[in-house]
Coordinates of C-alpha atoms and ligand atoms in Angstrom, one line a residue:
Chain D
M1 CA -0.2 0.1 -0.5
P2 CA 1.3 3.6 -1.2
T3 CA 1.6 6.2 1.6
I4 CA -0.1 9.1 2.2
P5 CA 2.5 11.0 0.8
D6 CA 3.4 8.5 -2.5
Q7 CA -1.2 8.8 -2.9
Q8 CA -1.0 12.7 -3.5
A9 CA 2.5 12.7 -5.5
A10 CA 0.7 10.3 -7.6
I11 CA -2.6 12.6 -8.3
V12 CA -0.4 15.6 -8.5
T13 CA 1.7 14.6 -11.2
Q14 CA -1.6 13.0 -12.9
F15 CA -3.4 16.0 -12.9
N16 CA -0.9 18.2 -14.1
A17 CA 0.3 16.3 -17.0
L18 CA -3.6 16.9 -18.4
P19 CA -3.3 19.5 -20.7
D20 CA -6.6 21.5 -19.7
W21 CA -9.3 22.3 -17.8
D22 CA -11.6 20.8 -19.3
A23 CA -10.1 17.8 -19.5
R24 CA -8.8 18.1 -15.7
Y25 CA -13.3 18.1 -15.6
K26 CA -13.4 15.7 -17.3
Y27 CA -10.6 12.8 -15.6
I28 CA -12.7 14.0 -12.4
I29 CA -16.1 13.4 -13.7
D30 CA -13.9 9.7 -15.1
L31 CA -13.6 9.3 -11.5
G32 CA -16.7 10.0 -10.3
K33 CA -18.9 7.7 -12.8
Q34 CA -16.5 5.0 -11.9
L35 CA -16.6 4.9 -8.2
P36 CA -18.5 2.2 -6.5
S37 CA -22.3 3.3 -5.5
L38 CA -22.9 2.7 -1.7
P39 CA -25.8 0.7 -1.2
D40 CA -29.2 3.2 -0.1
A41 CA -29.3 2.0 3.2
D42 CA -26.1 3.5 4.2
K43 CA -27.5 6.7 2.7
N44 CA -29.2 7.4 6.2
D45 CA -29.1 10.6 7.7
D46 CA -26.3 9.6 10.1
N47 CA -23.6 8.8 7.3
I48 CA -24.3 12.3 6.0
V49 CA -21.2 14.7 5.6
R50 CA -23.1 18.5 4.1
G51 CA -22.0 20.5 2.0
C52 CA -23.9 23.5 0.7
Q53 CA -25.9 22.0 -2.3
S54 CA -24.6 18.6 -2.5
Q55 CA -24.8 15.9 -0.3
V56 CA -22.3 13.0 0.5
W57 CA -22.2 10.0 2.3
M58 CA -19.4 8.0 4.5
V59 CA -19.3 5.2 6.3
A60 CA -16.2 4.5 8.1
S61 CA -14.2 1.6 9.1
E62 CA -11.5 0.0 10.8
D63 CA -9.1 -3.2 10.3
G64 CA -5.6 -4.2 11.6
G65 CA -4.6 -0.7 12.7
K66 CA -6.1 1.0 9.1
V67 CA -9.4 2.8 8.9
Y68 CA -11.5 2.1 6.0
F69 CA -14.2 5.2 4.5
K70 CA -16.5 4.9 1.7
A71 CA -18.5 7.5 0.4
D72 CA -21.1 8.2 -2.5
S73 CA -23.1 12.1 -3.3
D74 CA -25.3 12.8 -5.6
A75 CA -23.5 15.2 -7.5
L76 CA -21.0 13.9 -10.2
I77 CA -18.3 16.6 -10.1
V78 CA -18.5 15.8 -6.4
R79 CA -18.3 11.5 -6.1
G80 CA -15.0 12.2 -8.5
L81 CA -13.6 14.3 -5.5
V82 CA -14.9 11.7 -2.8
A83 CA -12.6 8.9 -5.4
L84 CA -10.2 11.2 -4.9
I85 CA -9.7 11.3 -1.6
L86 CA -10.5 7.7 -0.8
Q87 CA -8.0 6.9 -2.8
V88 CA -5.6 9.1 -0.2
Y89 CA -7.1 7.8 2.4
S90 CA -8.9 4.6 2.4
G91 CA -6.6 1.9 4.1
Q92 CA -4.2 4.4 6.4
P93 CA -3.3 4.4 10.0
P94 CA -5.1 7.1 11.7
E95 CA -2.2 8.6 12.7
A96 CA -1.1 9.4 8.8
I97 CA -4.5 10.7 8.1
L98 CA -3.9 13.0 10.7
A99 CA -0.1 14.2 10.1
N100 CA -1.0 14.6 6.1
P101 CA -3.0 17.7 5.3
P102 CA -4.8 17.1 1.7
E103 CA -2.1 18.6 0.0
F104 CA -2.5 17.8 -3.4
I105 CA -5.5 20.3 -3.8
N106 CA -2.8 22.5 -3.9
Q107 CA -1.5 21.5 -5.7
I108 CA -3.1 20.2 -8.6
D109 CA -3.9 23.1 -11.7
M110 CA -8.0 23.6 -10.4
G111 CA -6.7 23.0 -7.0
K112 CA -7.9 27.0 -5.8
H113 CA -11.1 26.6 -7.7
L114 CA -12.2 23.3 -6.2
S115 CA -11.6 23.9 -2.9
M116 CA -12.4 27.4 -2.4
Q117 CA -16.0 26.6 -3.4
R118 CA -17.4 25.8 -0.2
S119 CA -21.0 24.1 -1.9
N120 CA -19.6 21.4 -3.6
G121 CA -18.6 20.2 0.8
L122 CA -14.8 18.8 0.1
A123 CA -13.4 20.8 3.4
A124 CA -15.9 19.2 5.3
M125 CA -15.0 15.8 3.6
V126 CA -11.8 16.0 4.9
K127 CA -12.6 17.1 8.5
Q128 CA -15.2 14.0 8.5
I129 CA -11.7 11.7 7.4
Q130 CA -10.1 13.8 10.0
M131 CA -12.3 13.2 12.6
Y132 CA -13.2 9.4 12.1
A133 CA -8.9 9.5 12.3
L134 CA -8.3 10.5 15.6
G135 CA -11.5 8.2 17.1
Y136 CA -9.6 5.6 16.0
K137 CA -7.1 6.7 17.5
V138 CA -8.6 7.1 20.3
K139 CA -10.4 4.0 20.5
L140 CA -7.3 1.7 18.9
A141 CA -4.9 3.3 21.3
Q142 CA -7.4 2.2 24.2
Q143 CA -7.3 -1.3 23.4
P144 CA -4.4 -3.5 25.7
Chain K
M1 CA -30.5 57.4 -30.7
T2 CA -30.2 56.3 -34.1
A3 CA -26.5 55.7 -33.4
V4 CA -27.4 53.3 -30.9
M5 CA -30.3 51.5 -33.1
N6 CA -27.8 51.4 -35.7
Q7 CA -25.8 49.1 -33.5
L8 CA -28.1 47.2 -33.1
T9 CA -27.4 43.2 -33.0
E10 CA -30.3 41.4 -32.3
P11 CA -31.3 38.7 -34.0
E12 CA -33.5 39.5 -37.0
G13 CA -37.3 38.6 -36.4
S14 CA -36.5 40.0 -33.1
P15 CA -39.9 41.5 -31.7
T16 CA -38.0 44.1 -29.1
T17 CA -35.8 45.6 -32.1
A18 CA -36.3 49.9 -30.5
Y19 CA -34.8 48.1 -27.2
P20 CA -31.1 50.5 -26.4
I21 CA -29.8 46.7 -26.4
E22 CA -26.2 48.7 -26.5
A23 CA -26.5 51.3 -25.1
I24 CA -27.8 49.3 -22.4
R25 CA -25.0 46.9 -22.1
A26 CA -22.7 49.7 -22.6
E27 CA -23.9 51.1 -19.9
F28 CA -22.8 47.9 -17.9
P29 CA -19.2 48.0 -17.1
I30 CA -18.2 44.6 -16.0
L31 CA -20.4 42.5 -18.5
A32 CA -17.7 43.8 -21.1
T33 CA -15.1 41.0 -18.3
Q34 CA -13.6 38.1 -19.6
V35 CA -14.3 34.7 -16.9
Y36 CA -11.8 31.7 -17.7
G37 CA -11.1 33.4 -21.1
K38 CA -14.5 33.5 -22.2
P39 CA -17.2 36.6 -22.3
L40 CA -19.6 36.6 -19.3
V41 CA -22.6 35.4 -19.4
Y42 CA -24.5 36.6 -16.4
L43 CA -28.1 34.9 -16.1
D44 CA -28.1 35.0 -11.7
N45 CA -30.5 38.9 -11.3
G46 CA -32.7 37.0 -9.2
A47 CA -29.5 36.9 -6.4
T48 CA -28.4 40.5 -7.9
T49 CA -27.7 42.7 -10.0
H50 CA -24.6 44.4 -11.8
K51 CA -24.5 48.4 -11.9
P52 CA -24.1 50.6 -13.9
Q53 CA -21.8 53.6 -14.8
C54 CA -24.1 56.6 -13.7
V55 CA -24.7 54.5 -10.0
I56 CA -20.5 53.6 -9.7
D57 CA -20.1 57.3 -10.8
C58 CA -22.7 58.7 -8.5
I59 CA -21.2 57.0 -5.4
S60 CA -18.1 57.4 -6.5
Q61 CA -19.1 61.5 -6.9
F62 CA -20.6 61.5 -4.5
Y63 CA -17.6 60.0 -1.7
S64 CA -15.7 62.7 -3.2
K65 CA -17.2 65.8 -3.8
E66 CA -21.0 65.5 -1.7
Y67 CA -20.5 63.4 1.4
G68 CA -21.4 63.9 5.2
T69 CA -24.1 62.9 8.1
V70 CA -27.3 62.9 7.3
R71 CA -30.3 65.3 9.4
R72 CA -27.6 65.7 11.9
G73 CA -24.9 69.0 10.8
V74 CA -25.7 72.7 10.5
Y75 CA -23.2 72.4 8.0
A76 CA -23.3 72.2 3.9
L77 CA -21.5 69.6 3.2
S78 CA -24.4 67.9 5.6
E79 CA -26.7 69.4 4.1
G80 CA -26.6 68.6 0.7
A81 CA -26.3 64.9 2.0
T82 CA -29.6 64.9 3.6
E83 CA -31.2 66.3 1.2
A84 CA -29.7 63.8 -1.7
F85 CA -31.2 61.5 0.5
Q86 CA -34.5 62.8 1.5
N87 CA -34.8 63.4 -2.5
T88 CA -34.0 59.5 -2.7
R89 CA -37.1 58.2 -0.9
E90 CA -39.2 60.5 -3.3
A91 CA -37.8 59.0 -5.9
V92 CA -39.2 55.9 -4.5
A93 CA -42.4 57.3 -3.1
T94 CA -42.9 58.0 -7.4
F95 CA -41.3 54.5 -8.4
L96 CA -43.8 53.0 -6.1
N97 CA -46.1 55.5 -6.1
A98 CA -46.8 55.5 -2.4
P99 CA -48.6 58.4 -1.3
S100 CA -46.3 60.1 0.1
S101 CA -42.5 60.2 0.5
D102 CA -43.3 59.3 4.2
E103 CA -44.2 55.9 4.2
I104 CA -41.2 54.8 2.5
I105 CA -38.3 53.7 5.1
F106 CA -34.8 52.3 3.9
T107 CA -34.0 49.4 5.4
R108 CA -30.5 47.0 5.0
G109 CA -33.2 45.0 2.2
S110 CA -36.1 43.1 1.8
T111 CA -35.2 40.8 4.4
E112 CA -35.0 43.0 7.1
A113 CA -37.6 45.2 5.9
I114 CA -39.8 41.5 6.5
N115 CA -37.7 41.6 10.1
L116 CA -39.1 45.2 11.1
V117 CA -42.8 44.5 9.8
A118 CA -42.5 41.5 12.1
H119 CA -41.8 43.0 14.5
S120 CA -43.1 45.9 15.2
F121 CA -47.0 44.7 13.2
G122 CA -46.0 41.6 15.3
H123 CA -45.7 43.8 19.2
T124 CA -48.5 45.9 17.6
Y125 CA -51.4 43.7 16.9
L126 CA -50.4 40.3 17.1
N127 CA -52.3 38.1 20.0
P128 CA -53.2 34.2 21.3
G129 CA -54.9 32.4 18.2
D130 CA -54.2 35.3 16.5
E131 CA -52.9 33.8 12.8
I132 CA -50.5 33.9 9.8
L133 CA -50.8 33.5 6.0
I134 CA -47.7 32.7 4.4
S135 CA -47.6 31.0 0.9
A136 CA -46.0 27.6 -0.5
M137 CA -43.0 29.5 -2.1
E138 CA -41.6 32.2 0.2
H139 CA -38.4 32.7 0.6
H140 CA -37.2 32.5 3.3
A141 CA -36.6 35.5 4.4
N142 CA -40.6 35.8 3.9
I143 CA -41.5 32.5 6.5
V144 CA -38.1 32.0 9.0
P145 CA -39.1 35.5 10.7
W146 CA -43.2 35.0 10.8
Q147 CA -42.0 31.5 12.7
Q148 CA -40.0 33.7 15.1
I149 CA -42.8 36.2 16.2
A150 CA -46.0 34.1 16.1
K151 CA -43.8 31.9 18.7
L152 CA -43.8 34.9 20.4
K153 CA -46.8 35.8 20.5
G154 CA -48.5 32.5 20.5
A155 CA -49.8 32.9 16.8
T156 CA -50.0 30.5 14.2
I157 CA -48.8 30.4 10.4
K158 CA -50.7 28.6 7.6
V159 CA -49.5 27.7 4.2
I160 CA -50.7 28.5 1.4
P161 CA -50.7 26.3 -1.2
M162 CA -49.7 25.8 -4.4
D163 CA -50.5 23.1 -8.1
S164 CA -47.9 21.2 -9.7
N165 CA -47.5 24.6 -11.9
G166 CA -45.8 26.6 -8.9
V167 CA -49.9 28.5 -9.1
L168 CA -51.1 29.4 -5.5
D169 CA -54.3 27.5 -5.0
M170 CA -56.6 30.5 -4.8
S171 CA -59.9 28.6 -3.9
A172 CA -57.6 27.1 -0.6
Y173 CA -56.4 30.6 -0.2
A174 CA -60.2 32.2 0.0
S175 CA -60.4 29.5 2.8
L176 CA -57.7 29.9 4.8
L177 CA -59.1 33.6 5.6
S178 CA -60.8 34.3 8.1
P179 CA -61.4 37.0 11.3
K180 CA -57.7 35.4 12.8
T181 CA -56.0 35.9 10.0
K182 CA -54.2 38.6 11.2
L183 CA -51.2 39.1 7.7
V184 CA -51.1 38.2 4.8
A185 CA -47.1 37.7 3.6
V186 CA -46.6 36.5 -0.5
N187 CA -44.0 37.2 -2.7
H188 CA -45.7 39.3 -6.2
V189 CA -43.1 37.4 -8.0
S190 CA -41.2 34.0 -6.3
N191 CA -37.7 34.3 -6.9
A192 CA -37.7 30.1 -7.3
L193 CA -40.0 29.4 -10.4
G194 CA -40.8 32.8 -11.6
T195 CA -44.7 32.4 -11.1
I196 CA -46.2 36.4 -10.5
N197 CA -48.9 36.5 -8.2
P198 CA -52.6 38.1 -8.1
V199 CA -51.4 39.8 -4.9
A200 CA -54.1 42.5 -6.2
E201 CA -56.7 40.2 -5.7
M202 CA -55.4 38.6 -2.7
I203 CA -55.0 41.6 -0.9
K204 CA -58.6 42.2 -1.9
Q205 CA -59.5 39.2 -0.4
A206 CA -57.8 39.7 2.5
H207 CA -58.9 43.3 3.6
A208 CA -62.6 41.8 3.4
V209 CA -61.8 40.2 6.6
G210 CA -59.4 43.1 8.4
A211 CA -56.2 41.5 7.4
A212 CA -53.0 43.5 6.8
V213 CA -51.0 42.2 3.4
L214 CA -46.8 42.0 3.1
V215 CA -45.9 42.1 -0.6
D216 CA -41.8 40.6 -0.6
G217 CA -41.6 43.0 -4.2
A218 CA -37.8 41.1 -4.1
Q219 CA -38.5 39.6 -7.3
S220 CA -41.4 42.0 -8.7
T221 CA -39.5 45.2 -8.7
P222 CA -36.9 45.0 -11.2
H223 CA -39.6 43.7 -13.8
I224 CA -42.8 44.8 -13.5
T225 CA -44.2 48.2 -13.0
V226 CA -45.6 48.2 -9.1
D227 CA -48.6 50.6 -7.3
V228 CA -49.0 50.2 -4.4
Q229 CA -52.0 52.6 -4.1
A230 CA -53.4 50.6 -6.9
L231 CA -52.8 47.4 -4.9
D232 CA -54.1 49.0 -2.0
A233 CA -50.6 46.8 -0.4
D234 CA -49.9 47.2 3.6
F235 CA -46.5 46.5 2.8
Y236 CA -43.7 46.4 0.3
C237 CA -40.9 46.3 0.5
F238 CA -38.4 44.9 -1.9
S239 CA -33.5 45.1 -2.0
G240 CA -32.0 48.1 -3.7
H241 CA -29.4 45.7 -4.9
K242 CA -31.7 43.7 -7.3
V243 CA -32.9 46.8 -8.8
Y244 CA -29.2 47.8 -10.4
A245 CA -28.9 49.7 -7.2
P246 CA -25.6 49.9 -4.3
T247 CA -26.0 46.7 -1.7
G248 CA -26.9 47.3 2.2
V249 CA -30.3 49.0 1.0
G250 CA -33.3 48.3 0.5
V251 CA -37.1 49.5 1.2
L252 CA -40.2 49.8 2.6
F253 CA -43.2 50.7 1.9
G254 CA -46.0 51.1 4.7
K255 CA -49.6 52.9 5.3
R256 CA -49.3 55.6 7.6
T257 CA -52.0 54.7 9.6
L258 CA -50.4 51.2 9.9
L259 CA -46.9 52.3 10.2
E260 CA -47.7 55.4 13.3
A261 CA -49.0 53.2 15.5
M262 CA -46.4 50.3 14.9
V263 CA -43.7 50.3 18.0
P264 CA -39.7 50.6 16.4
Y265 CA -38.6 48.1 15.6
Q266 CA -34.8 49.3 16.1
T267 CA -34.1 51.7 18.7
G268 CA -30.7 54.4 19.3
G269 CA -29.4 57.3 18.0
D270 CA -31.9 59.4 14.9
M271 CA -35.2 58.0 16.0
I272 CA -36.4 60.2 18.6
D273 CA -37.8 62.8 20.3
Q274 CA -36.8 63.0 23.6
V275 CA -34.3 60.9 25.9
S276 CA -34.1 60.9 29.7
F277 CA -33.1 58.1 32.0
D278 CA -36.8 58.0 32.8
G279 CA -38.1 57.4 29.4
T280 CA -38.1 58.1 25.7
T281 CA -40.7 59.6 23.0
F282 CA -40.1 58.7 20.0
T283 CA -40.0 61.1 16.6
D284 CA -42.8 60.6 12.7
I285 CA -42.6 57.9 10.1
P286 CA -40.8 57.7 8.2
H287 CA -37.7 58.6 10.8
K288 CA -38.8 56.6 13.5
F289 CA -38.2 53.2 12.1
E290 CA -35.4 54.3 11.1
A291 CA -31.9 53.7 14.3
G292 CA -29.1 54.7 13.3
T293 CA -26.8 56.2 11.2
P294 CA -28.5 54.9 7.7
A295 CA -26.4 53.6 4.4
I296 CA -26.5 57.3 2.9
A297 CA -24.2 56.9 -0.4
Q298 CA -25.9 53.3 -0.6
V299 CA -29.5 55.2 -0.7
V300 CA -28.5 58.2 -3.4
G301 CA -27.0 55.1 -5.8
L302 CA -30.5 54.0 -4.9
G303 CA -32.0 56.9 -6.4
E304 CA -29.3 57.4 -9.6
A305 CA -30.3 53.5 -10.2
L306 CA -34.1 54.4 -10.1
R307 CA -33.9 57.5 -12.7
Y308 CA -31.8 55.3 -14.9
L309 CA -34.1 52.2 -14.6
T310 CA -37.6 55.1 -15.3
R311 CA -35.6 55.8 -18.4
I312 CA -35.1 53.1 -19.9
G313 CA -39.0 51.9 -18.7
L314 CA -40.1 49.0 -17.4
P315 CA -42.4 48.3 -19.4
A316 CA -39.6 48.8 -22.1
I317 CA -37.7 46.5 -20.0
A318 CA -40.8 44.3 -19.1
Q319 CA -40.7 43.3 -23.0
H320 CA -37.3 42.1 -23.9
E321 CA -37.0 40.5 -20.3
A322 CA -40.2 38.8 -21.7
D323 CA -39.4 38.1 -25.1
L324 CA -35.5 36.4 -22.9
L325 CA -38.5 34.2 -21.6
A326 CA -40.1 32.5 -24.4
Y327 CA -36.7 32.5 -26.6
A328 CA -35.0 30.8 -23.1
T329 CA -38.4 28.9 -22.7
E330 CA -38.4 27.6 -26.1
R331 CA -34.0 26.9 -26.6
M332 CA -33.8 25.1 -23.2
Q333 CA -37.7 23.3 -23.4
T334 CA -35.1 20.9 -27.0
I335 CA -33.0 19.6 -24.4
D336 CA -33.7 16.0 -23.4
G337 CA -34.0 15.3 -19.6
L338 CA -34.8 19.0 -19.8
R339 CA -37.9 19.7 -16.7
I340 CA -38.3 24.1 -15.7
I341 CA -40.0 23.8 -12.2
G342 CA -42.5 26.7 -12.8
T343 CA -44.9 26.8 -15.6
A344 CA -47.4 29.0 -14.6
P345 CA -48.4 31.4 -16.9
H346 CA -47.7 34.7 -15.7
K347 CA -44.3 34.0 -15.1
A348 CA -41.3 37.0 -14.5
S349 CA -37.7 36.2 -16.5
L350 CA -36.4 33.3 -14.3
I351 CA -36.6 30.0 -15.6
S352 CA -36.1 26.9 -12.4
F353 CA -34.9 23.9 -14.4
V354 CA -33.3 20.0 -13.4
V355 CA -32.5 17.7 -16.0
D356 CA -32.2 14.1 -15.8
G357 CA -28.8 12.0 -15.1
A358 CA -27.3 15.0 -14.9
H359 CA -26.7 17.3 -10.9
P360 CA -27.5 20.7 -10.6
L361 CA -24.3 21.7 -8.7
D362 CA -22.4 19.6 -11.5
I363 CA -24.4 22.1 -14.5
G364 CA -23.8 25.5 -12.8
T365 CA -20.0 24.4 -11.7
L366 CA -19.1 23.3 -15.9
L367 CA -21.0 26.0 -17.0
D368 CA -18.8 28.2 -14.8
H369 CA -16.4 26.9 -16.7
E370 CA -17.7 28.2 -20.0
G371 CA -18.7 31.7 -18.2
V372 CA -22.2 31.0 -18.2
A373 CA -22.5 32.2 -14.5
I374 CA -26.1 30.7 -13.3
R375 CA -27.6 30.0 -9.0
T376 CA -27.7 26.5 -8.2
G377 CA -29.4 24.7 -4.8
H378 CA -32.4 25.3 -2.9
H379 CA -32.9 29.0 -3.4
C380 CA -33.1 30.4 -0.1
A381 CA -36.4 28.6 -0.9
Q382 CA -36.6 24.3 0.3
P383 CA -40.0 24.6 1.0
V384 CA -40.5 24.6 -3.1
M385 CA -37.8 22.6 -3.5
R386 CA -39.6 20.1 -1.3
H387 CA -43.5 20.7 -3.1
F388 CA -41.2 19.3 -6.5
D389 CA -39.9 16.7 -5.1
V390 CA -35.8 17.8 -6.6
S391 CA -33.5 18.8 -4.3
A392 CA -32.0 21.1 -6.0
T393 CA -32.6 23.0 -9.0
A394 CA -30.2 25.3 -11.5
R395 CA -31.3 29.2 -12.6
V396 CA -31.0 30.7 -14.7
S397 CA -32.5 34.6 -14.4
F398 CA -32.6 37.1 -17.1
G399 CA -32.4 41.2 -16.7
M400 CA -31.8 44.2 -18.9
Y401 CA -29.1 43.2 -20.1
N402 CA -29.2 40.4 -21.6
T403 CA -29.2 39.4 -24.9
R404 CA -30.8 36.2 -26.9
S405 CA -27.3 35.0 -28.6
E406 CA -26.5 35.1 -24.4
I407 CA -29.2 32.3 -24.5
D408 CA -27.9 30.9 -27.4
A409 CA -24.5 30.9 -25.9
F410 CA -25.9 29.0 -22.5
V411 CA -27.9 26.2 -24.5
Q412 CA -24.4 25.4 -26.6
A413 CA -22.6 25.3 -23.2
L414 CA -25.2 23.2 -21.8
Q415 CA -25.8 21.0 -24.7
K416 CA -21.8 20.4 -24.0
V417 CA -21.8 20.4 -20.5
L418 CA -24.7 17.6 -19.9
T419 CA -22.4 15.5 -22.8
L420 CA -20.2 15.1 -20.0
L421 CA -22.0 14.3 -17.8
R422 CA -24.6 11.5 -18.5
Ligands
PLP1 C1 -38.3 37.0 -2.8 C2 -37.3 36.9 -1.8 N1 -37.2 37.9 -1.3 C3 -36.4 38.0 -0.2 C4 -35.5 37.9 -0.6 C5 -33.7 38.8 0.7 O1 -33.3 40.2 -0.3 P1 -32.1 40.6 0.5 O2 -30.9 39.1 0.3 O3 -31.9 41.4 -0.7 O4 -32.7 41.1 1.7 C6 -34.6 37.6 -1.8 C7 -33.4 37.9 -2.9 O5 -33.4 36.5 -3.1 C8 -35.5 37.4 -2.9 O6 -35.8 36.5 -3.8

């Protein structure tokens, strides 16, 4: 499993190789189309991460000291962003999640545009991932 | 005028050939800007409108040469500013055909105007068991203040339903009205649907049971000539920034008898008669409702914007926008899977829509990248979204400076965006 910094670097390289914004948006949209849907039962109010204009649902689980995330959204561009976030953080140890903020967002050429838009809920999603990581970190530390 | 008409670039067959669209566009400097290297197509006039050069110049000139406080100073600058301020009050009274400029109160916008009425009317007239009627298509600004005052006063909110076209159910309205009804609050034009509501008829019926009516004119004043006397409205409000004027200023018209009887909203300087530590008496309307130093330059800018609108003529603007509405509706209906939300027979120039297989947020985000600014979301009207069983819509809203070719650009961009998304 590549580390979080490796995953972030890979995304940045991939993005910046794309010729223009149209291509970058198309790439995000394709990621969104490919992301597996969450089962409807998981799309409940308990799992909601509120964006201003779209919904994100996220579930987390822990296995062998690593945190796994699954997520979905009703908007396609947001699904694409979800896919990127999951690629970076899902399957990583909680300490690593907490130690590595999503710097790739600012390093890809459309990062400023994406992260400034409160509407897509990107910031809320990252915060939720960090909250889960913190929760599992505390839980794992309490285990004998 | 001839030079202006020679410059017309409207497509042939347009019924608006006499409308000086090029001269109007030239008056709005922001329309010449580019977004991501593409010409700006601004279709979010329902949210806010851009400012003509004459308004920008007026504010700049006012701050450069004429600025001072109002109604306090004994010196020339203050007297000049007070006069300019009062001139806008007169201009607004003319704009709404109010009987007197004493009945024109400056607020921060429609939101504050409605909060003012909810507070001051509510504390003066509402008793436990009284009813307030609002419509099913109100902006949150015309819902939440009523909920708050109703809770405080033990009053009840009743909702006038609408049908699947976004038309209010007038027979339901008639049966909701009763001697318990103290106030009806309804928008003249819905910001989420475009519906023009039959407010004159609604006011007549409300008066028959002794209820007062507040009309939220935030979305009507940019498009429709309003005559508060012909409507017999008790309260009518609008926002400056939606009628090509600055932000931070809005208007509440209220009938003199009501305003005089109502308790103040905010208290402080500029609205008092005598103050001692034993008590205070308040000054006359409109100043009783204008505590503190007002948004002086913005008010002066509003006056200029109204003069500009009057110069072009609201009937001419309305005709131009009706053409844009019809043209855009026709063009948009050719798009596969597009459904217009709000299909009332009488609509102002805004169109809410959803498209099968494409989330409004995705549509808006990608259109932005094509230079087209539209609104997406719930439009501060979540009950309307629930009624139509959608979580959000996309919305285009046209103003005096939009053109058919901008609608073509929008439709073309929308088609491109939809191929990406579906
Ligand atoms: C129908 C309606 N009412 C009230 C408002 C609130 O206006 P403002 O935000 O200018 O106070 C708006 C603005 O979006 C509106 O469209």
